[in-house]
Coordinates of C-alpha atoms in Angstrom, one line a residue:
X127 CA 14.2 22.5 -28.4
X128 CA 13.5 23.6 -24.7
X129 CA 12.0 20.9 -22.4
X130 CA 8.6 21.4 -21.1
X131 CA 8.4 22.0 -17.4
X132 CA 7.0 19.2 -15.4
X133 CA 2.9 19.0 -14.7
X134 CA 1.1 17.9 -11.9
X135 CA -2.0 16.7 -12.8
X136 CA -5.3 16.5 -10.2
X137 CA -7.4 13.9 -9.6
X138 CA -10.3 15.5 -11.3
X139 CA -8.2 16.0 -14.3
X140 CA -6.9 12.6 -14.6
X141 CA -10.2 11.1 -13.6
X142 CA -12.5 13.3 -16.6
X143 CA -9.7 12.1 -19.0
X144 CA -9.4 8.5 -17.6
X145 CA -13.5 8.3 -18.3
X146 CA -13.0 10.2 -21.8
X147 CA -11.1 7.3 -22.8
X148 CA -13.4 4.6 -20.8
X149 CA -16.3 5.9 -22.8
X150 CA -14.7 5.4 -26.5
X151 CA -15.9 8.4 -28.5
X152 CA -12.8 9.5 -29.2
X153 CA -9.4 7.7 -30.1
X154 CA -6.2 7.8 -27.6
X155 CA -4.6 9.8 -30.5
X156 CA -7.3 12.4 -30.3
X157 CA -7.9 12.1 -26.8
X158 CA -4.7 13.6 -26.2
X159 CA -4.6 15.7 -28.5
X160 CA -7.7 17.2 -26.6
X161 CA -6.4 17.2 -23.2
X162 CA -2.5 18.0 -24.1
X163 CA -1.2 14.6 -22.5
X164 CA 0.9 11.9 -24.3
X165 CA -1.7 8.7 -24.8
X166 CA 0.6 6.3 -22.6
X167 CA -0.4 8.6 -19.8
X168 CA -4.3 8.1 -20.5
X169 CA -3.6 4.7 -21.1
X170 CA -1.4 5.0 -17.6
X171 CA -4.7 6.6 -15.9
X172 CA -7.2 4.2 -17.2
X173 CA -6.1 1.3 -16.4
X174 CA -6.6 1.6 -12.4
X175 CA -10.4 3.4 -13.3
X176 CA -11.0 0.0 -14.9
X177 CA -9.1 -2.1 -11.7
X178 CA -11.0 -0.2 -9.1
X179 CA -14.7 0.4 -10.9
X180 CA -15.9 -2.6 -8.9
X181 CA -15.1 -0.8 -5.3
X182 CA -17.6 1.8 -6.2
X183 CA -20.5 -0.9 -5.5
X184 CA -19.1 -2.1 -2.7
X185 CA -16.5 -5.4 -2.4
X186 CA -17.4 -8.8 -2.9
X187 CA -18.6 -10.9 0.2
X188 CA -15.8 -13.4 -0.2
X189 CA -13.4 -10.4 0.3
X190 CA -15.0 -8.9 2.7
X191 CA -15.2 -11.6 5.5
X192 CA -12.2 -11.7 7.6
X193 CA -11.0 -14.5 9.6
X194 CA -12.5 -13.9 13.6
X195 CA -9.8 -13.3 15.7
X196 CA -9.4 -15.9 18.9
X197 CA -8.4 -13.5 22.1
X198 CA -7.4 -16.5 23.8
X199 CA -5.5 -17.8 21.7
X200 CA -3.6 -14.7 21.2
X201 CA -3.5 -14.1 25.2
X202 CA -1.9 -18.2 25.5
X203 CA 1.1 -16.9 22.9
X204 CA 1.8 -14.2 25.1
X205 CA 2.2 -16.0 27.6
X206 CA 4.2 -18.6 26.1
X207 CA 6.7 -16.1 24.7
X208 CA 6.7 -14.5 28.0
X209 CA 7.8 -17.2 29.7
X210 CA 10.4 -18.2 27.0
X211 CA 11.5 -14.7 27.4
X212 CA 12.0 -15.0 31.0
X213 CA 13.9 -18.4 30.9
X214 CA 16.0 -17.4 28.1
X215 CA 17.2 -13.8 30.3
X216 CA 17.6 -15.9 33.4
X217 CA 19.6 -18.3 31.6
X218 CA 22.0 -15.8 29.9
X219 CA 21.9 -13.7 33.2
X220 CA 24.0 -16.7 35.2
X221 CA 26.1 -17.4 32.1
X222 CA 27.4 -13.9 32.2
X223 CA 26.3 -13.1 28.9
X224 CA 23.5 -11.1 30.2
X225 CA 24.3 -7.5 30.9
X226 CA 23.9 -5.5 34.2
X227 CA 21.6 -3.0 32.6
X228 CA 18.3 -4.1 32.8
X229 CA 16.1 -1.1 32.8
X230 CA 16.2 -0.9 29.2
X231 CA 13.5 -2.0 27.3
X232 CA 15.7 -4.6 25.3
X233 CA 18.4 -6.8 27.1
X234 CA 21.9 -6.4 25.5
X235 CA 24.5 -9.3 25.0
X236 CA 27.8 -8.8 25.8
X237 CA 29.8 -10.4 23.1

């Protein structure tokens, strides 16, 4: 028995099948029978029609509100890890451990 060359399927096609089996009329077993897919693979297909049907009207309010972002806040951790930064190169910089080089982007340890 010779294997059956691989399909790609399209989103239309998996999306008119995916509703075929969504609506009921028809069993899986006849379903793919129709369409000339194995039923795991509607069953595969329909499953994320039923997960996302609820994004078609839009998400719900308690998903949709993000936490505000605080600017300052953010600008205040900069400058914290700046300064750490700075302390932490001059500090390996007289141990010796600091290399030469520094017009890289990141400071290399000599070890």
């Amino acid at each position: 028995m010779s294997k059956r060359p691989r399909r790609n399927h399209t989103a239309s096609f998996k999306a008119k099948v995916a509703l075929a089996a969504v609506k009921g009329d028809k069993t899986l077993a006849e379903l793919a029978q129709q369409f000339d897919v194995h039923p795991n693979q509607i069953t595969t297909w329909k499953n994320p029609l039923w997960d996302g049907a609820a994004g078609v009207f839009g998400q719900d309010k308690a998903g949709a509100a993000d936490a505000p972002v605080d600017l300052k806040e953010l600008h205040a951790k900069i400058g914290e890890l700046t300064l750490t930064n700075d302390f932490l190169s001059g500090a390996l910089s007289k141990a010796g451990l600091l290399s030469a080089k520094r017009g890289s982007t990141a400071a290399t340890l000599c070890l």
